[in-house]
Short mmCIF file of C-alpha atoms and ligand atoms in Angstrom, two decimals:
data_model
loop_
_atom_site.label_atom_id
_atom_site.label_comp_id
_atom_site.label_asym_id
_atom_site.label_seq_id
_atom_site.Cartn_x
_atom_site.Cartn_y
_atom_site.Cartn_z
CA UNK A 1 0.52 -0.61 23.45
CA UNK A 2 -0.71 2.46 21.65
CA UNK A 3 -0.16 1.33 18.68
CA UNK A 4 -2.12 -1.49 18.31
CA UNK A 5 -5.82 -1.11 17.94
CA UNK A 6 -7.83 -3.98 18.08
CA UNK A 7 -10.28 -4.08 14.96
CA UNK A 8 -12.47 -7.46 16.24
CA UNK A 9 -12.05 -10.73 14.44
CA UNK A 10 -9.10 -11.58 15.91
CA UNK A 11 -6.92 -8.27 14.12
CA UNK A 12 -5.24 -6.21 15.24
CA UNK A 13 -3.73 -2.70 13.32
CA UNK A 14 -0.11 -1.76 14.26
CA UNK A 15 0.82 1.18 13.30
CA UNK A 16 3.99 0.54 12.05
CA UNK A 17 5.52 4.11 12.61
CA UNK A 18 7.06 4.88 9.47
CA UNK A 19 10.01 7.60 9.93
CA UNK A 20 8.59 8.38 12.98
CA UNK A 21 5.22 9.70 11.64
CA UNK A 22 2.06 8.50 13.41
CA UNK A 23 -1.09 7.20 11.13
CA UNK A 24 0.36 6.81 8.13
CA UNK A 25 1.78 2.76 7.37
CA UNK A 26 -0.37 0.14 9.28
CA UNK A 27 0.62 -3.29 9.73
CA UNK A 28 -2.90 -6.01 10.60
CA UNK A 29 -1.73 -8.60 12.77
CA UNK A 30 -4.90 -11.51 12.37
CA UNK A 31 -4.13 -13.44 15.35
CA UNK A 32 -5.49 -17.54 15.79
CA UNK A 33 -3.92 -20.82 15.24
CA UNK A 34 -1.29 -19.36 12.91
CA UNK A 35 -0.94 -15.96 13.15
CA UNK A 36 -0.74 -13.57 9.97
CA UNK A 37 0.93 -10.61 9.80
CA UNK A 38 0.15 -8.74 6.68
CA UNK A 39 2.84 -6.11 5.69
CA UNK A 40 5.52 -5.37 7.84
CA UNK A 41 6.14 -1.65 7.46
CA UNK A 42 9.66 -0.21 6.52
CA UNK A 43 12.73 -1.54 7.82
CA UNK A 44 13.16 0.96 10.70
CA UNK A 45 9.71 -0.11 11.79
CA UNK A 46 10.70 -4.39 12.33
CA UNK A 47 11.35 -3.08 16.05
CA UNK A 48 8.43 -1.23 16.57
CA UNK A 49 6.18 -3.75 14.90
CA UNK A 50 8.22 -7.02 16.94
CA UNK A 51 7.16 -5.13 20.21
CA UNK A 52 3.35 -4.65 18.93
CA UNK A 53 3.91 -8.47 18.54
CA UNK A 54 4.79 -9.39 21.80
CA UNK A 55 2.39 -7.23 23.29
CA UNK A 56 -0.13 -9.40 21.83
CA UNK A 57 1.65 -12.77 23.15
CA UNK A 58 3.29 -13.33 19.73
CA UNK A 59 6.43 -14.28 20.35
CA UNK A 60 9.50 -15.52 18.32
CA UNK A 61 8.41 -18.78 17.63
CA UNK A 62 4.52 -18.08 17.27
CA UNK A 63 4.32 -16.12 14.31
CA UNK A 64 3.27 -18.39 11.20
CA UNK A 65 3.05 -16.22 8.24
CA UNK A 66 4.14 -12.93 6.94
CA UNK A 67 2.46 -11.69 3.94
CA UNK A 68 2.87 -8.29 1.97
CA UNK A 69 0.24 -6.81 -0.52
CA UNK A 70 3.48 -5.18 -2.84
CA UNK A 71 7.43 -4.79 -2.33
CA UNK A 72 7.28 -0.71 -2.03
CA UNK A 73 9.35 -0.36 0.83
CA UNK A 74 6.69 1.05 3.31
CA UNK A 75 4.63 -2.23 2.82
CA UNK A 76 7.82 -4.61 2.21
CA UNK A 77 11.08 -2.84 3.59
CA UNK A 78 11.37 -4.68 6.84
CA UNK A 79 10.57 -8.36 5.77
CA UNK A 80 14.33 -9.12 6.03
CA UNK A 81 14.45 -7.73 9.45
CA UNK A 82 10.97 -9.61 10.42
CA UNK A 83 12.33 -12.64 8.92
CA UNK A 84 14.84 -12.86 11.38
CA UNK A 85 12.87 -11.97 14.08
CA UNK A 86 10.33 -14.91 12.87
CA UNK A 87 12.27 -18.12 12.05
CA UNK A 88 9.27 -19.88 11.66
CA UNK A 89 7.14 -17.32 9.57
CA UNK A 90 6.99 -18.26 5.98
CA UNK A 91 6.96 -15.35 3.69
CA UNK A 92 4.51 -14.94 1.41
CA UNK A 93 4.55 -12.29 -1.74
CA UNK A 94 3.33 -12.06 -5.39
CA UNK A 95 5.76 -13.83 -7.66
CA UNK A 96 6.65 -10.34 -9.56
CA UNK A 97 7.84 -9.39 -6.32
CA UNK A 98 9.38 -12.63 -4.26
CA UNK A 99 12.68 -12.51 -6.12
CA UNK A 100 13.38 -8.86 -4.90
CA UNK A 101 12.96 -10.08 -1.31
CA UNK A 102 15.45 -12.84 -1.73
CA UNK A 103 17.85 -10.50 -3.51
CA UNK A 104 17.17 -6.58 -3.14
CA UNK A 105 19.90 -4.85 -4.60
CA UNK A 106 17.90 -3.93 -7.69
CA UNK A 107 14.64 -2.69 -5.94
CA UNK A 108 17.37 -0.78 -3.35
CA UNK A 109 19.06 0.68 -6.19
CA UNK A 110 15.91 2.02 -7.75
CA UNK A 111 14.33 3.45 -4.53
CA UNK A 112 17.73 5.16 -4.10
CA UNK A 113 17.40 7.21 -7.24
CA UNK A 114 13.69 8.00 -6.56
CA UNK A 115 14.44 9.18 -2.96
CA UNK A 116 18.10 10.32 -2.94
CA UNK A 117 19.26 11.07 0.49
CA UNK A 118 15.64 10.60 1.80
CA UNK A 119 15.78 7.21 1.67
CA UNK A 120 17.44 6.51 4.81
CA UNK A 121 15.22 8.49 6.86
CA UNK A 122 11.77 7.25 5.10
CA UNK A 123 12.69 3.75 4.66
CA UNK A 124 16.10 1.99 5.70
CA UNK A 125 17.28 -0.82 3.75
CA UNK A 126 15.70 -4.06 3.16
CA UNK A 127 17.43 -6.60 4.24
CA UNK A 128 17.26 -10.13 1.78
CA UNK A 129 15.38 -13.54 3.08
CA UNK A 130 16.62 -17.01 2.72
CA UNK A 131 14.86 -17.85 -0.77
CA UNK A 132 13.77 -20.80 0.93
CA UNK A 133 11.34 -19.12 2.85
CA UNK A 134 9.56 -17.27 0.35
CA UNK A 135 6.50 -18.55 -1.12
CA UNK A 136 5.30 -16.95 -4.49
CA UNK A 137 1.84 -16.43 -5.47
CA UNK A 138 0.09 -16.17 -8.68
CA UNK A 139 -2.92 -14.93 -9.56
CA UNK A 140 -4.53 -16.25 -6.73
CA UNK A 141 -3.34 -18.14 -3.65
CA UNK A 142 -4.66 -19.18 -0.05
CA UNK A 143 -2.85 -18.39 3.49
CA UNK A 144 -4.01 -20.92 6.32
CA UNK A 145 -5.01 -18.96 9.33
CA UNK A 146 -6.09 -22.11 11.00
CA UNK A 147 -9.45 -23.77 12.64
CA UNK A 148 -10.56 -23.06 8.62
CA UNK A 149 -10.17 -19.47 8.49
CA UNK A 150 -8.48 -18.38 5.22
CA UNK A 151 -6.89 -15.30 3.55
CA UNK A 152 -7.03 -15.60 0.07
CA UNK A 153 -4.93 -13.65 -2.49
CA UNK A 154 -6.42 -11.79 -5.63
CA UNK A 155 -3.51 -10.70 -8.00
CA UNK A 156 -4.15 -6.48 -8.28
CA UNK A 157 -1.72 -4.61 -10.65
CA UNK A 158 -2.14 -1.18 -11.69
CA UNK A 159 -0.20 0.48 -8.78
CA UNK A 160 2.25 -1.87 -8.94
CA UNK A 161 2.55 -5.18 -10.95
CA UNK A 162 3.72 -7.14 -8.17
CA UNK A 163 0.14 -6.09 -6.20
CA UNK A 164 -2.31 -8.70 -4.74
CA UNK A 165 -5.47 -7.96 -2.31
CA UNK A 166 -6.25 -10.42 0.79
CA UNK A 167 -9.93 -11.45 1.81
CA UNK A 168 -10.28 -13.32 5.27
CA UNK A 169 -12.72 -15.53 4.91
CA UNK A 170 -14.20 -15.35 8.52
CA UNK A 171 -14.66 -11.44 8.83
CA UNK A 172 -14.86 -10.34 5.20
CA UNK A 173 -11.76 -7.96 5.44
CA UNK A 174 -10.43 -7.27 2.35
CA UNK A 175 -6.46 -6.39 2.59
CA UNK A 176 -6.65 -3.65 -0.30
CA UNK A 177 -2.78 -2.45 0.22
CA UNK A 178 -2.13 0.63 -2.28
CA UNK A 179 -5.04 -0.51 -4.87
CA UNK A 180 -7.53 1.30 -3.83
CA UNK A 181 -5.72 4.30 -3.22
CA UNK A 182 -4.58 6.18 0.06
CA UNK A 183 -7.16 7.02 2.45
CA UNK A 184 -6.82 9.51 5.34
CA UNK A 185 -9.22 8.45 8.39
CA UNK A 186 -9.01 12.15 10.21
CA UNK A 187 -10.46 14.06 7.35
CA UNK A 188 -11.58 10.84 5.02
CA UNK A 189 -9.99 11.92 2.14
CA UNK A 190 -9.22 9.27 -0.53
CA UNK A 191 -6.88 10.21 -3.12
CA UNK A 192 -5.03 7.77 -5.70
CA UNK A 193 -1.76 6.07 -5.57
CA UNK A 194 -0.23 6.30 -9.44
CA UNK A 195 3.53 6.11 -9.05
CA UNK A 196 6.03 5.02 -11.75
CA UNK A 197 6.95 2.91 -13.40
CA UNK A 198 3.93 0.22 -13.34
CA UNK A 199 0.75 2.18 -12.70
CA UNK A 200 -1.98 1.53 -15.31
CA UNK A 201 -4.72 3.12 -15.43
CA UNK A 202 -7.19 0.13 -16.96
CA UNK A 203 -4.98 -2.07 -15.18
CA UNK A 204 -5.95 -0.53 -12.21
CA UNK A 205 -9.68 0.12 -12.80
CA UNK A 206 -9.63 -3.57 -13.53
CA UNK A 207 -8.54 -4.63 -9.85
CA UNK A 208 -10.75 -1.82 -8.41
CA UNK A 209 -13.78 -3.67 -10.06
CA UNK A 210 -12.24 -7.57 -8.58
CA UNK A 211 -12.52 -5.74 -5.39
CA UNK A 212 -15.64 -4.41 -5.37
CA UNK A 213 -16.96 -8.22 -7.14
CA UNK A 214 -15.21 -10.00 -3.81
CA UNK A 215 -17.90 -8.21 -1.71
CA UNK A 216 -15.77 -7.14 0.60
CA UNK A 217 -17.58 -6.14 4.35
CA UNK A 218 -14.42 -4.17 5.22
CA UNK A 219 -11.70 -2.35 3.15
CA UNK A 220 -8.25 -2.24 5.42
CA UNK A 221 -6.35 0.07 4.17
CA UNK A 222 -2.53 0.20 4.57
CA UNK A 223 -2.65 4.10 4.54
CA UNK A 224 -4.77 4.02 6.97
CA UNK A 225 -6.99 1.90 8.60
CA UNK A 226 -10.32 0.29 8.19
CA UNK A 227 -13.41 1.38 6.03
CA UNK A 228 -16.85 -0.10 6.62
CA UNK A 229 -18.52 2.19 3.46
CA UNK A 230 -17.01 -0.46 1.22
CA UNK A 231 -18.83 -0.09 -1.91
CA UNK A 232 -19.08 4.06 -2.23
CA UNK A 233 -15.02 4.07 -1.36
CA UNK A 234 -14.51 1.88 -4.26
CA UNK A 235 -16.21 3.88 -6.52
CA UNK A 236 -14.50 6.95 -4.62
CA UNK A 237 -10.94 4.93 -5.67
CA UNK A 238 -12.33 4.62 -9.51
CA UNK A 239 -13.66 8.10 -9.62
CA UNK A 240 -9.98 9.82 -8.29
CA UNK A 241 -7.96 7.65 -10.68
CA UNK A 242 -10.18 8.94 -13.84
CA UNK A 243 -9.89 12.91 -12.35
CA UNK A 244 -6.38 12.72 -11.93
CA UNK A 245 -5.76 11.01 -15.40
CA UNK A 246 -7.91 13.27 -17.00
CA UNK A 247 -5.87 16.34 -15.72
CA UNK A 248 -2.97 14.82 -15.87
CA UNK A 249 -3.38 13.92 -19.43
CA UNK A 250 -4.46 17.46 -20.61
CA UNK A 251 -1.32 19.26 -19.19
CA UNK A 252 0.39 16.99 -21.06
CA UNK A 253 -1.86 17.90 -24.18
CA UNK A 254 -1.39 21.63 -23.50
CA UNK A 255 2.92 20.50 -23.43
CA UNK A 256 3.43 21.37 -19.71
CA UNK A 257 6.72 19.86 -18.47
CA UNK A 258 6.21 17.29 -15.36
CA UNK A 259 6.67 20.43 -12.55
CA UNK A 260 4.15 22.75 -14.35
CA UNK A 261 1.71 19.83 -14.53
CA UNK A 262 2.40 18.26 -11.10
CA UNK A 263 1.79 22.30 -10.31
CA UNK A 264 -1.80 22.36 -12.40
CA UNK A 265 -2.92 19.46 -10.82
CA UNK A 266 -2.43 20.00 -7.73
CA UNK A 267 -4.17 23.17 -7.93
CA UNK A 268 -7.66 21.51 -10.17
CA UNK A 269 -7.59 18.83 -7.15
CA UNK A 270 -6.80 20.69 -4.06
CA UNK A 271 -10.74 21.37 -3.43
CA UNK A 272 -11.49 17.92 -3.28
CA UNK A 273 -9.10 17.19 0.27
CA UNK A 274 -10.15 18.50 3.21
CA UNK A 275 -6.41 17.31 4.39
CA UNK A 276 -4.87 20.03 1.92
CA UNK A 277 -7.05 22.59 3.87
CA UNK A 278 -6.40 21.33 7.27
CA UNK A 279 -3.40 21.72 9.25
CA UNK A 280 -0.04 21.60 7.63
CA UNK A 281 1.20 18.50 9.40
CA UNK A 282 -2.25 16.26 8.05
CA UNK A 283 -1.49 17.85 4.40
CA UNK A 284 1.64 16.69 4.74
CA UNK A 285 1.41 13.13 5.83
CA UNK A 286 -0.87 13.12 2.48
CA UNK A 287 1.63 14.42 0.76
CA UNK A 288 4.35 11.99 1.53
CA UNK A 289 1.88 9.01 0.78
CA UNK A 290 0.59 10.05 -2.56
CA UNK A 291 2.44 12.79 -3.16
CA UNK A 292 1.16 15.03 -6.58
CA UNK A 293 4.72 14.70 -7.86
CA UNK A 294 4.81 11.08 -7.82
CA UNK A 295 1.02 10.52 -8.90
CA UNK A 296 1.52 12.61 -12.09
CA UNK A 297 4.96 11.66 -13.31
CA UNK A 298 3.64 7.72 -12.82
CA UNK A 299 0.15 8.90 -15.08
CA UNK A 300 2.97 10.41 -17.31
CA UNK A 301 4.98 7.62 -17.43
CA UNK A 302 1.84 5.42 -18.41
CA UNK A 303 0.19 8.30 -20.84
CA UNK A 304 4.23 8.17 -22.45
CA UNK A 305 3.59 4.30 -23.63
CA UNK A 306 0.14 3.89 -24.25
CA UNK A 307 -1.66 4.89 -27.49
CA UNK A 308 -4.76 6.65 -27.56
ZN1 ZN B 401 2.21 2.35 0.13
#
């Protein structure tokens, strides 16, 4: 299928096909004795990503584990639906987040006043899974891929509290989710993922460094795809979350209101993203991943309860 691109190892990206956009949410399938599928895309992508599934022989039955690095609902959003799909697959999650699979109404209710009427479109609605089927991590945890081959879970807040990262222990992949940022493989832009209401900046930092300590041989993004430069695109990660708190916290200090700063950022970072000077539809894919907007009011948010 053309959305699956084989990434040796035994994993597979989907491209999970989020509103309809191309190259912006990927799903890994790591295929073996029990076959892993780490985040499932939004809701409106279950379909999309079942077919990628069965294109690779993994049918109903077959699939052993489902595993998401956070609940935002482009990583989380169609567990429900997968869960169905998967009657087998047990669910696997951070403990922050597994109660909000089993019962979403609170997480749905929240991404509805963030998105409005765009939530729909973007995402669908998450559907809940049995309780039973979740398993909860803490601040580490292991996933059996069978013949011996691992994934193991290293709790990463600071984009979101309910945030792990997943090294396989036979390739060296390291499942980085939102931590590291969003990366953009046409123009390799990196640019940082701060949204409210849990982004931390030291928090953050913090997991950046666990990363970069797991020696890592390959960074899989879930925005988008895989890096082999793993140490330099940490520090890339590290050095975008300082610029954008640094900017972010002086329109504050000047008294800009959240659209004037969102407005002065943008502008001090634009130079640094060869998407923002490319065509419209690349800027805007970046956009709607880290979007200024979001990045600055979640650095706000933090700046707003933390002393200097
Ligand atoms: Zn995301």
């Amino acid at each position: 299928m053309d959305n699956v691109t084989p990434l040796g190892g035994d994993v597979y990206e989907i491209d999970t096909r989020m509103a309809g956009y191309s190259g912006i949410t990927a799903g890994y399938l790591i295929l073996g004795d029990r076959p892993c599928l780490v985040e499932t895309g939004t809701s409106t992508s279950a379909p999309v990503v079942r077919d990628a599934l069965s294109s690779l022989g993994v049918g109903p039955d077959d699939l052993a584990t489902v595993v998401v690095t956070h609940i935002h609902l482009d990583h989380a959003g169609g567990v429900g639906d997968i869960a169905n799909y998967y009657p087998s697959a047990e669910i696997v999650v951070h403990e922050k987040g597994a109660r909000h699979l089993a019962d979403p109404s609170r997480l749905m209710a929240s991404a509805k006043m963030v998105w409005g009427d765009k939530l729909d479109v973007l995402f669908g609605t998450l559907a809940p899974t049995d309780a039973a089927r979740i398993r909860a991590l803490g601040d580490t945890g292991t996933i059996d891929l069978g013949n011996g081959r691992t994934l193991a879970s290293h709790y990463s807040p600071g984009h979101a509290k309910h945030h792990v990262g997943l090294l396989d222990s036979l390739t060296g992949d390291l499942y980085v989710g939102d931590a590291a940022g969003v990366y953009l493989p046409e123009t390799g832009d990196l640019r940082p993922a701060t949204p409210p209401p849990d982004f931390d900046l030291d928090v953050a930092l913090g997991s950046i460094a666990l990363f970069t300590a797991l020696k890592p041989q390959r960074l899989l993004f879930s925005h988008y795809g895989p890096v082999k430069d793993v140490p330099p695109t940490l520090e890339r990660s590290a050095e975008e979350l300082r610029i954008w708190v640094d900017l972010t916290r002086r329109a504050r200090d000047e008294g800009l209101d959240l659209d004037h700063a969102v407005a002065m950022v943008r502008d001090r970072t634009r130079e640094r993203y060869a998407a923002l000077r490319a065509d419209e539809a690349t800027a805007e894919q970046f956009e709607l991943l880290s979007g200024a907007p979001s990045n600055v009011a979640g650095i706000m948010h933090w700046l707003d309860r933390t002393p200097r």
